[in-house]
Coordinates of C-alpha atoms in Angstrom, one line a residue:
Chain A
M5 CA -24.8 -28.5 0.5
N6 CA -21.6 -30.3 -0.2
V7 CA -22.2 -32.8 -2.9
M8 CA -19.5 -35.5 -3.1
R9 CA -17.6 -34.3 -6.0
N10 CA -15.3 -37.3 -6.4
D11 CA -16.9 -38.3 -9.6
L12 CA -17.0 -34.8 -11.0
V13 CA -13.3 -34.3 -10.6
G14 CA -12.6 -38.0 -11.3
R15 CA -10.6 -38.4 -8.1
H16 CA -10.9 -40.8 -5.1
W17 CA -9.2 -40.3 -1.8
P18 CA -6.9 -43.2 -1.1
E19 CA -7.3 -45.8 1.7
G20 CA -6.0 -44.6 5.1
G21 CA -8.2 -41.5 5.4
H22 CA -6.5 -38.4 6.8
T23 CA -3.2 -40.3 7.4
R24 CA -2.7 -40.2 3.6
V25 CA -2.7 -37.3 1.2
P26 CA -3.0 -38.0 -2.5
Y27 CA -0.5 -36.0 -4.5
W28 CA -3.1 -34.9 -7.0
V29 CA -4.5 -32.4 -4.4
Y30 CA -1.3 -30.3 -5.0
S31 CA -1.4 -30.2 -8.8
D32 CA -4.8 -30.9 -10.3
P33 CA -6.3 -27.8 -11.9
E34 CA -9.8 -29.1 -11.3
I35 CA -9.1 -29.6 -7.6
Y36 CA -7.7 -26.1 -7.6
A37 CA -10.9 -24.7 -9.2
L38 CA -13.0 -26.5 -6.7
E39 CA -10.9 -25.1 -3.8
Q40 CA -11.6 -21.6 -5.1
E41 CA -15.3 -22.2 -5.0
R42 CA -15.6 -24.3 -1.9
I43 CA -12.8 -22.9 0.3
F44 CA -11.9 -19.3 -0.6
G45 CA -15.3 -18.5 -2.2
G46 CA -17.2 -20.6 0.4
P47 CA -18.0 -20.5 4.1
S48 CA -14.8 -19.2 5.5
Y49 CA -13.3 -15.9 6.8
S50 CA -10.2 -14.8 5.0
Y51 CA -7.7 -12.4 6.5
V52 CA -7.6 -9.2 4.3
A53 CA -6.0 -6.3 6.2
L54 CA -5.1 -4.7 9.5
E55 CA -7.3 -1.8 10.6
C56 CA -4.2 0.4 11.0
E57 CA -3.5 0.1 7.2
I58 CA -6.7 2.0 6.5
P59 CA -7.1 4.3 9.5
N60 CA -8.9 7.2 7.9
P61 CA -12.2 7.6 6.0
G62 CA -11.6 7.1 2.3
D63 CA -8.6 4.8 2.9
Y64 CA -8.5 1.6 0.9
K65 CA -6.3 -1.5 0.5
R66 CA -6.4 -3.9 -2.5
T67 CA -5.8 -7.5 -1.8
Q68 CA -7.0 -11.0 -2.8
I69 CA -9.0 -13.9 -1.4
G70 CA -7.7 -16.9 -3.2
D71 CA -7.8 -15.9 -6.9
R72 CA -10.3 -13.1 -6.4
P73 CA -9.2 -9.5 -6.2
V74 CA -11.0 -7.4 -3.5
V75 CA -10.7 -4.0 -2.1
I76 CA -11.0 -3.2 1.6
T77 CA -12.3 0.3 2.4
R78 CA -13.1 2.6 5.3
D79 CA -16.1 4.7 4.3
A80 CA -17.1 8.2 5.3
E81 CA -18.7 6.9 8.5
G82 CA -15.6 5.1 9.5
Q83 CA -17.0 1.6 8.8
I84 CA -15.0 -1.1 7.1
N85 CA -16.3 -2.6 3.9
A86 CA -15.0 -5.3 1.5
V87 CA -16.0 -5.3 -2.2
V88 CA -14.8 -7.1 -5.3
N89 CA -12.2 -5.3 -7.4
R90 CA -14.3 -5.6 -10.5
C91 CA -16.6 -3.0 -12.0
A92 CA -20.3 -4.1 -12.1
H93 CA -20.5 -3.0 -15.7
R94 CA -18.0 -4.9 -17.8
G95 CA -15.7 -6.4 -15.2
V96 CA -12.7 -4.0 -15.3
Q97 CA -10.4 -4.1 -12.2
F98 CA -10.7 -0.5 -11.2
C99 CA -8.3 -0.3 -8.2
Q100 CA -4.6 -0.6 -9.1
Q101 CA -2.9 0.7 -6.0
H102 CA -1.8 -1.3 -2.9
L103 CA -3.1 1.4 -0.6
G104 CA -4.6 4.8 -1.1
N105 CA -7.3 7.3 -0.2
T106 CA -10.3 8.3 -2.3
K107 CA -13.8 9.8 -2.1
E108 CA -15.1 7.3 -4.7
F109 CA -13.9 4.6 -7.0
I110 CA -14.3 5.5 -10.7
C111 CA -13.8 2.7 -13.2
P112 CA -11.4 4.0 -15.9
Y113 CA -13.2 2.3 -18.7
H114 CA -16.7 4.0 -18.8
Q115 CA -16.4 6.0 -15.6
W116 CA -19.0 4.2 -13.5
A117 CA -18.6 5.7 -10.0
Y118 CA -19.0 3.9 -6.7
D119 CA -18.9 5.0 -3.1
L120 CA -16.6 3.3 -0.6
K121 CA -19.4 0.9 0.4
G122 CA -19.6 -0.3 -3.2
N123 CA -22.9 1.5 -4.0
L124 CA -23.1 2.7 -7.6
L125 CA -23.3 6.5 -7.6
G126 CA -23.6 7.3 -11.2
V127 CA -23.3 6.1 -14.8
P128 CA -22.2 8.7 -17.5
L129 CA -24.7 9.3 -20.2
R130 CA -27.3 7.4 -18.3
R131 CA -30.0 9.5 -20.0
G132 CA -28.2 9.6 -23.3
F133 CA -27.3 12.7 -25.2
K134 CA -29.7 14.8 -27.2
K135 CA -32.4 12.1 -26.8
Q136 CA -30.1 9.5 -28.2
G137 CA -28.8 6.4 -26.3
G138 CA -28.8 6.1 -22.6
M139 CA -29.7 3.3 -20.3
P140 CA -33.2 1.7 -20.3
D141 CA -35.7 3.6 -18.2
D142 CA -35.9 0.8 -15.7
F143 CA -32.1 0.8 -15.1
K144 CA -31.6 1.3 -11.3
L145 CA -28.3 2.3 -9.8
E146 CA -29.1 0.3 -6.7
D147 CA -29.2 -2.9 -8.8
H148 CA -25.7 -2.5 -10.1
G149 CA -23.4 -1.9 -7.1
L150 CA -20.1 -3.7 -6.6
R151 CA -20.4 -7.2 -5.1
K152 CA -20.1 -6.9 -1.3
L153 CA -18.5 -9.3 1.1
K154 CA -19.3 -9.9 4.7
V155 CA -16.8 -8.2 7.0
A156 CA -15.7 -9.1 10.5
V157 CA -13.2 -7.2 12.6
R158 CA -11.5 -8.2 15.9
N159 CA -9.0 -6.2 17.8
G160 CA -7.6 -4.5 14.7
V161 CA -7.7 -7.5 12.3
I162 CA -10.1 -7.5 9.3
F163 CA -11.5 -10.6 7.8
A164 CA -13.9 -11.0 4.9
S165 CA -16.1 -13.7 3.4
F166 CA -18.0 -14.3 0.2
D167 CA -20.6 -16.1 2.2
M168 CA -23.0 -13.5 3.6
A169 CA -24.5 -16.1 6.0
M170 CA -21.3 -16.7 7.9
P171 CA -21.5 -17.0 11.7
S172 CA -19.6 -14.5 13.9
L173 CA -15.8 -14.5 13.5
E174 CA -15.6 -15.5 17.2
D175 CA -17.7 -18.6 16.6
Y176 CA -15.7 -19.4 13.5
I177 CA -12.3 -19.2 15.2
G178 CA -13.6 -21.0 18.3
P179 CA -12.8 -20.4 22.0
N180 CA -9.5 -22.2 22.2
M181 CA -8.0 -20.6 19.1
L182 CA -9.5 -17.2 20.0
K183 CA -7.4 -17.3 23.2
Y184 CA -4.2 -17.5 21.1
F185 CA -5.5 -14.9 18.6
D186 CA -6.2 -12.5 21.5
R187 CA -2.7 -13.1 22.9
V188 CA -1.2 -11.1 20.1
F189 CA -4.3 -9.0 19.2
D190 CA -5.2 -7.9 22.7
G191 CA -6.8 -4.6 21.7
R192 CA -3.7 -2.5 21.6
G193 CA -3.3 -0.3 18.5
L194 CA -1.1 -1.9 15.8
K195 CA 1.6 -0.3 13.6
V196 CA 2.7 -1.7 10.3
L197 CA 6.5 -1.9 10.1
G198 CA 6.6 -2.9 6.4
Y199 CA 5.8 -5.5 3.8
S200 CA 7.6 -8.4 2.2
R201 CA 6.2 -10.4 -0.8
Q202 CA 7.4 -13.5 -2.4
R203 CA 6.1 -16.0 -5.0
I204 CA 6.7 -19.5 -3.9
P205 CA 6.5 -22.2 -6.6
S206 CA 4.4 -24.6 -4.7
N207 CA 0.8 -25.4 -3.9
W208 CA -0.7 -23.2 -1.2
K209 CA -1.5 -26.1 1.1
L210 CA 2.2 -26.9 1.5
M211 CA 2.6 -23.6 3.3
F212 CA -0.2 -24.4 5.7
E213 CA 1.3 -27.9 6.2
N214 CA 4.7 -26.4 6.9
I215 CA 3.4 -24.2 9.7
K216 CA 1.2 -27.0 11.1
D217 CA 4.2 -29.4 11.1
P218 CA 6.6 -28.9 14.1
Y219 CA 8.3 -32.2 13.2
H220 CA 10.4 -30.6 10.5
A221 CA 11.1 -27.5 12.6
S222 CA 13.4 -29.4 15.0
L223 CA 15.2 -31.0 12.1
M224 CA 15.4 -28.9 9.0
H225 CA 15.8 -25.4 10.6
V226 CA 19.4 -25.5 11.6
F227 CA 19.3 -21.9 12.7
L228 CA 16.2 -22.4 15.0
V229 CA 17.6 -25.5 16.5
S230 CA 21.1 -24.2 17.0
F231 CA 19.9 -21.0 18.7
G232 CA 17.3 -22.8 20.7
L233 CA 14.4 -20.8 19.2
F234 CA 12.3 -23.9 18.5
R235 CA 13.2 -27.3 19.8
M236 CA 11.4 -30.6 20.2
D237 CA 13.0 -30.9 23.7
Q238 CA 11.2 -27.8 24.9
P239 CA 7.8 -27.8 26.5
S240 CA 5.4 -27.4 23.6
A241 CA 2.0 -28.2 22.2
V242 CA -0.1 -28.5 19.1
E243 CA -3.7 -27.4 19.6
M244 CA -6.7 -27.1 17.3
D245 CA -10.2 -25.9 17.2
A246 CA -13.1 -28.4 17.2
T247 CA -13.1 -28.8 13.4
G248 CA -9.3 -29.1 13.0
M249 CA -9.2 -26.3 10.4
H250 CA -7.3 -23.9 12.6
S251 CA -4.2 -24.7 14.7
V252 CA -1.4 -23.4 16.8
L253 CA 2.1 -24.5 17.5
V254 CA 3.4 -23.4 20.9
N255 CA 7.1 -23.7 21.8
R256 CA 9.5 -22.2 24.3
R257 CA 13.0 -20.9 23.9
A258 CA 15.7 -23.3 25.1
E259 CA 17.6 -22.0 28.2
A260 CA 21.1 -22.8 27.0
P261 CA 21.1 -22.3 23.3
A262 CA 23.6 -24.2 21.1
A263 CA 24.4 -26.8 23.7
G264 CA 24.4 -30.2 22.2
N265 CA 22.3 -32.8 24.1
E266 CA 20.4 -36.0 23.7
A267 CA 17.7 -34.3 21.6
T268 CA 20.1 -32.5 19.3
S269 CA 22.0 -35.7 18.6
E270 CA 18.8 -36.8 16.7
M271 CA 19.0 -33.6 14.7
R272 CA 21.6 -34.5 12.1
S273 CA 21.9 -30.9 10.9
F274 CA 22.6 -29.4 14.4
V275 CA 25.7 -27.3 14.2
N276 CA 27.4 -25.4 17.0
L277 CA 26.9 -21.9 15.7
K278 CA 27.8 -18.6 17.3
L279 CA 26.8 -15.4 15.8
Q280 CA 29.7 -12.9 15.5
D281 CA 27.1 -10.2 16.1
P282 CA 24.6 -11.5 18.5
T283 CA 22.6 -8.2 18.6
L284 CA 20.5 -9.8 15.8
L285 CA 18.9 -12.1 18.3
Q286 CA 18.2 -10.5 21.6
P287 CA 14.6 -11.3 22.4
K288 CA 12.7 -9.5 25.2
K289 CA 9.8 -11.1 27.0
E290 CA 6.6 -9.2 26.1
F291 CA 3.7 -11.7 26.3
P292 CA 2.2 -13.3 29.4
G293 CA 3.1 -17.0 30.0
D294 CA 6.3 -18.7 29.1
A295 CA 5.6 -19.5 25.4
T296 CA 8.1 -17.7 23.2
V297 CA 6.8 -19.0 19.8
V298 CA 3.1 -19.2 18.9
M299 CA 2.4 -19.9 15.2
Q300 CA -1.3 -19.8 14.5
T301 CA -2.9 -20.8 11.2
L302 CA -6.5 -19.7 10.6
W303 CA -8.3 -21.4 7.7
P304 CA -8.1 -20.7 4.8
N305 CA -5.4 -18.0 4.2
I306 CA -3.5 -16.7 7.2
I307 CA -0.6 -17.6 9.4
I308 CA -0.1 -15.3 12.5
Q309 CA 3.6 -15.4 13.4
Q310 CA 4.9 -14.6 16.8
Q311 CA 8.5 -15.8 17.1
S312 CA 10.3 -14.0 19.9
N313 CA 9.6 -10.3 19.1
T314 CA 8.9 -10.6 15.4
L315 CA 5.2 -10.4 14.6
A316 CA 3.8 -10.8 11.1
M317 CA 0.7 -11.7 9.2
R318 CA 1.6 -14.2 6.5
Q319 CA -1.2 -14.0 4.0
M320 CA -1.4 -16.6 1.2
V321 CA -2.7 -15.7 -2.2
T322 CA -3.2 -18.6 -4.6
Q323 CA -1.7 -18.4 -8.1
G324 CA -2.9 -21.7 -9.7
P325 CA -2.1 -25.1 -8.3
N326 CA 1.6 -24.8 -8.6
A327 CA 2.3 -21.4 -7.0
F328 CA 1.2 -19.0 -4.4
D329 CA 2.2 -15.5 -3.2
L330 CA 3.1 -15.1 0.4
M331 CA 2.3 -11.5 1.5
W332 CA 4.0 -10.6 4.8
T333 CA 2.8 -7.7 6.9
F334 CA 5.3 -7.1 9.7
F335 CA 3.8 -5.2 12.6
G336 CA 4.3 -4.0 16.1
Y337 CA 2.2 -2.1 18.6
A338 CA 1.4 1.6 18.4
D339 CA 2.9 2.1 21.8
D340 CA 6.2 0.3 21.1
D341 CA 9.3 2.3 22.1
E342 CA 12.2 2.7 19.7
D343 CA 14.1 -0.1 21.4
M344 CA 11.3 -2.6 20.8
T345 CA 10.8 -1.5 17.2
T346 CA 14.5 -2.1 16.5
R347 CA 14.3 -5.5 18.1
R348 CA 11.3 -6.4 15.9
L349 CA 13.2 -5.2 12.8
R350 CA 16.3 -7.1 13.6
Q351 CA 14.5 -10.3 14.4
A352 CA 12.7 -9.9 11.0
N353 CA 16.0 -11.2 9.6
L354 CA 14.7 -14.7 10.6
M355 CA 11.6 -14.3 8.4
G356 CA 10.6 -13.3 4.9
P357 CA 12.2 -14.4 1.6
A358 CA 15.7 -14.0 2.9
G359 CA 15.0 -15.1 6.5
Y360 CA 17.4 -17.4 8.4
V361 CA 14.4 -19.6 9.1
S362 CA 11.8 -18.9 6.4
A363 CA 14.1 -19.2 3.4
D364 CA 14.6 -22.9 4.4
D365 CA 10.8 -23.3 4.1
S366 CA 10.3 -21.5 0.7
E367 CA 13.2 -23.5 -0.7
V368 CA 11.9 -26.9 0.6
M369 CA 8.4 -26.2 -0.6
Q370 CA 9.8 -25.8 -4.1
F371 CA 11.5 -29.2 -3.7
S372 CA 8.2 -30.6 -2.5
Q373 CA 6.3 -29.3 -5.5
V374 CA 8.8 -30.6 -8.1
G375 CA 8.9 -33.9 -6.2
I376 CA 5.1 -34.2 -6.0
A377 CA 3.7 -32.8 -9.3
P378 CA 5.0 -35.6 -11.6
Y379 CA 3.4 -38.3 -9.4
P380 CA -0.2 -37.3 -8.9
D381 CA -1.3 -40.9 -8.1
D382 CA 1.1 -41.5 -5.2
V383 CA 0.5 -40.5 -1.6
A384 CA 2.1 -38.7 1.3
V385 CA 2.2 -40.4 4.7
I386 CA 1.3 -38.4 7.8
E387 CA 1.6 -40.7 10.8
M388 CA 4.1 -39.0 13.1
G389 CA 2.5 -38.8 16.5
G390 CA -0.1 -41.5 15.6
R391 CA -3.2 -41.6 13.4
E392 CA -5.6 -39.4 15.5
T393 CA -6.5 -35.8 15.2
E394 CA -6.6 -34.7 18.9
D395 CA -4.5 -32.0 20.5
Q396 CA -1.0 -33.2 21.6
P397 CA 1.2 -31.8 24.4
H398 CA 4.4 -32.0 22.3
T399 CA 5.6 -31.2 18.9
I400 CA 6.9 -34.5 17.6
T401 CA 3.7 -34.9 15.7
E402 CA 1.9 -34.3 12.4
V403 CA -1.5 -34.2 14.1
A404 CA -2.5 -30.7 12.8
L405 CA -1.9 -31.9 9.2
R406 CA -4.2 -34.9 9.7
A407 CA -6.8 -32.6 11.2
F408 CA -6.4 -30.1 8.3
Y409 CA -7.0 -32.8 5.7
K410 CA -9.9 -34.2 7.7
H411 CA -11.5 -30.8 7.4
Y412 CA -10.4 -30.3 3.8
R413 CA -12.0 -33.5 2.7
T414 CA -15.3 -32.5 4.3
V415 CA -15.3 -29.0 2.7
M416 CA -14.2 -30.3 -0.7
G417 CA -16.5 -33.4 -0.6
L418 CA -13.6 -35.7 -1.4
Chain B
M12 CA 30.8 16.7 -11.4
A13 CA 33.2 14.1 -10.1
S14 CA 36.6 13.9 -11.9
L15 CA 37.0 11.3 -14.5
E16 CA 39.7 9.7 -12.4
L17 CA 37.4 9.4 -9.3
Q18 CA 34.5 8.1 -11.5
R19 CA 36.9 5.4 -12.9
Q20 CA 38.0 4.4 -9.4
I21 CA 34.5 4.1 -8.1
E22 CA 33.4 2.1 -11.1
D23 CA 36.3 -0.2 -10.5
F24 CA 35.3 -0.6 -6.8
Y25 CA 31.7 -1.4 -7.8
A26 CA 32.9 -3.9 -10.4
A27 CA 35.1 -5.6 -7.9
Y28 CA 32.1 -6.0 -5.5
V29 CA 30.0 -7.6 -8.2
E30 CA 32.8 -9.8 -9.4
T31 CA 33.3 -11.1 -5.8
L32 CA 29.6 -12.0 -5.5
D33 CA 29.2 -13.5 -9.0
D34 CA 32.4 -15.6 -8.6
G35 CA 31.0 -17.0 -5.3
D36 CA 33.8 -15.5 -3.1
L37 CA 31.3 -15.0 -0.4
E38 CA 33.8 -14.8 2.4
K39 CA 35.3 -11.6 0.8
W40 CA 32.0 -9.9 0.6
P41 CA 32.1 -8.4 4.1
D42 CA 35.5 -6.9 3.4
F43 CA 33.8 -4.3 1.1
F44 CA 32.3 -2.7 4.2
V45 CA 33.4 -0.7 7.2
E46 CA 33.1 -2.4 10.6
D47 CA 29.9 -0.5 11.6
A48 CA 28.4 -0.6 8.1
I49 CA 24.7 -0.7 7.4
Y50 CA 23.5 -3.1 4.6
K51 CA 19.8 -3.3 3.9
V52 CA 17.8 -4.9 1.1
I53 CA 14.5 -3.0 1.0
P54 CA 11.3 -3.5 -1.0
R55 CA 10.6 -0.3 -3.0
E56 CA 7.2 0.0 -1.5
N57 CA 8.6 0.1 2.0
Y58 CA 11.3 2.7 1.0
A59 CA 8.6 4.8 -0.7
R60 CA 6.4 4.8 2.3
N61 CA 9.1 5.3 4.9
L62 CA 8.4 1.9 6.4
P63 CA 11.5 0.6 8.2
L64 CA 11.2 -3.1 7.4
A65 CA 14.0 -4.5 5.3
T66 CA 14.2 -7.9 3.7
M67 CA 17.8 -8.1 4.9
R68 CA 18.9 -5.7 7.7
Y69 CA 22.5 -6.0 8.8
E70 CA 24.1 -3.4 11.0
S71 CA 27.7 -4.4 11.2
R72 CA 30.4 -6.2 9.2
N73 CA 30.1 -9.0 11.6
M74 CA 26.4 -9.4 10.7
L75 CA 27.5 -9.7 7.1
R76 CA 29.9 -12.4 8.2
D77 CA 27.1 -14.2 10.0
R78 CA 25.1 -14.1 6.8
V79 CA 28.0 -15.7 4.9
V80 CA 28.3 -18.5 7.5
T81 CA 24.6 -19.2 7.5
I82 CA 24.5 -19.4 3.7
Q83 CA 27.3 -21.9 3.9
K84 CA 26.1 -23.9 6.9
T85 CA 22.5 -23.5 7.8
I86 CA 20.2 -22.1 5.1
L87 CA 18.7 -24.9 3.0
H88 CA 18.7 -23.8 -0.6
A89 CA 18.8 -25.0 -4.2
P90 CA 22.2 -24.4 -6.0
R91 CA 22.2 -21.4 -8.3
Y92 CA 24.3 -18.9 -10.1
M93 CA 23.8 -15.2 -9.7
R94 CA 25.0 -12.5 -12.2
H95 CA 24.9 -8.8 -11.5
M96 CA 24.7 -6.1 -14.2
L97 CA 25.5 -2.5 -13.2
S98 CA 24.7 0.8 -14.9
N99 CA 24.3 4.5 -14.2
I100 CA 27.0 4.5 -11.5
R101 CA 26.9 8.2 -10.5
I102 CA 28.6 10.1 -7.7
H103 CA 26.0 12.5 -6.3
R104 CA 28.0 14.1 -3.6
D105 CA 31.7 14.1 -2.5
E106 CA 32.3 15.8 0.8
G107 CA 35.2 15.3 3.2
G108 CA 36.0 11.9 1.8
V109 CA 32.4 10.7 2.0
L110 CA 30.7 9.9 -1.3
D111 CA 27.1 9.5 -2.0
V112 CA 26.9 7.1 -5.0
R113 CA 23.9 5.7 -6.8
A114 CA 23.7 2.9 -9.3
N115 CA 21.2 0.7 -11.1
Y116 CA 21.5 -3.0 -10.9
L117 CA 20.0 -6.1 -12.6
V118 CA 20.6 -9.5 -11.0
L119 CA 20.0 -12.7 -13.1
Q120 CA 19.5 -16.0 -11.5
T121 CA 20.2 -19.5 -12.9
L122 CA 18.8 -22.5 -11.1
V123 CA 19.8 -26.1 -11.9
E124 CA 18.3 -27.2 -15.3
Q125 CA 16.5 -23.9 -15.7
P126 CA 16.9 -21.0 -18.1
T127 CA 18.3 -17.8 -16.7
T128 CA 15.7 -15.4 -15.3
V129 CA 15.6 -11.9 -14.0
F130 CA 15.8 -12.2 -10.2
S131 CA 15.9 -8.6 -9.1
T132 CA 16.3 -5.1 -10.3
G133 CA 16.6 -1.8 -8.5
R134 CA 19.0 0.8 -7.2
Y135 CA 22.0 0.9 -4.9
L136 CA 21.9 4.0 -2.7
D137 CA 25.3 4.1 -1.1
T138 CA 27.6 5.9 1.2
V139 CA 31.2 5.2 0.3
V140 CA 34.2 6.2 2.3
R141 CA 37.9 6.3 1.3
D142 CA 40.1 3.6 2.7
G143 CA 43.8 4.0 1.9
N144 CA 43.9 3.9 -1.9
G145 CA 40.5 2.3 -2.1
F146 CA 37.0 2.5 -0.8
L147 CA 34.6 0.9 1.6
F148 CA 30.8 0.9 1.9
K149 CA 29.6 2.7 5.0
Q150 CA 26.1 2.2 4.0
R151 CA 24.6 0.2 1.1
L152 CA 20.8 0.3 0.6
V153 CA 19.6 -2.0 -2.1
V154 CA 16.1 -0.8 -3.0
F155 CA 14.5 -3.4 -5.3
D156 CA 11.6 -2.8 -7.7
S157 CA 10.3 -6.3 -7.9
E158 CA 6.9 -6.6 -6.3
L159 CA 7.5 -10.3 -5.6
V160 CA 10.8 -12.0 -4.7
P161 CA 11.0 -15.1 -6.9
N162 CA 10.9 -17.6 -4.0
S163 CA 14.0 -16.9 -1.9
L164 CA 16.7 -14.3 -1.6
I165 CA 19.7 -16.4 -0.5
Y166 CA 22.8 -14.5 -1.7
P167 CA 23.4 -10.8 -1.0
L168 CA 22.7 -8.3 -3.8

């Protein structure tokens, strides 16, 4: 049950409901601690891996859900498991590699050994030595396995939850969001093209807000606007699930890029740019329908990026209230030809810590954090596109932010 | 083993590259490359696993020029100073005017009102060709160790 915790953390949401966001949500350590418990450790599915990262029995990947280190494994039977990266004995983090393959996990401290499902296989000196020491007679291996998480897999994407009573992943994502999820993850085999990792000095929620906010995309991202990759004058939409916790931004590439018009005159930063080497940006249609950008956010830790031919999972790992790590896994399909792989790699220049688009975001999020943190008692205003939280058939709106905070307040009891 | 004279010339070329970047003469940066040069900044984990994704992947001198223009005109970023330190510059191979050269680098970053911090460290894995009395990069792979980029990589390494 979600007890109202206002009094516990000594915070009260300001007047104006979900059209206002108090700045203390971005910097208060007690709010952050409550988020770990209620959001990342609570009833949610966090993205943890792609199946193609651990294709073989014995494969594992280490990752994090919020603050909590976990390991995702494929066991001898080929099943996927998620366990905490913490020995059941004295808490040592036993797995230190991003990816690997093993028959068992052995804690380096006292060599407790676990199988890939997290079951404790053995404890050295359990019966002591020469009738001295050893574990008590009633010590049972089966009582001391690694803490297990609930796992859900859909079309090659692995999610995990600390809440063993979670409904199905499909119910959690909901039918409308599932349609967009399945657009990219349509059952074809996936192939990792590589990783990119960055530490962004801002609260994790600002990243979600950024992707849920198409209002800024048409203004701040000069590169996107100038090359017609995301423009408010294109047919577009913001859609959500029934709760408002998940959302998508849908946009279409402008026909005549870089042509100034009535819309771009509102965009003060629009510049008439021409690439000297346009091979960087030569998108090829690959998905049904006419949307060329679909950015999906799934509560609480993942952004699924499809901008032209560049596909990536952007996983957020929290690092206290004032920073988070953005872990990018760029991927394509197992059946991509060399030409398509090259396109994806070239267009990846838009994304990541050096990206022509994404670097704008990581920089501005830092500006946000240093602007917000010293003023915890002031508030942000989110009224673009009205005060409601319904789907909207355009992108001149902050509706998905309102819906996000509506859900956030419910989960947090604020 | 490369001659002392060649080693000195290469070190001078490398120093000039660094000086150009650290002095903020961005427009001159592409001039250190041949027209069809490859310039990539690659996380060490991708390089080690043969994963093709690069943090920056430019496949011509014109793409480098495009990077310069976008830094100047489109990429929102906080002002900063960058400072490169080079060491272990070593010519591994010298065949038919094509040199394989490797070097270690350390790049420090200074943001407004902040102390200087380590931004990136790693290796240059280069293919250098002779150009008149000087040299040009045919390929420069910047393989960085850092597991996390401190926020954004704006300027080339």
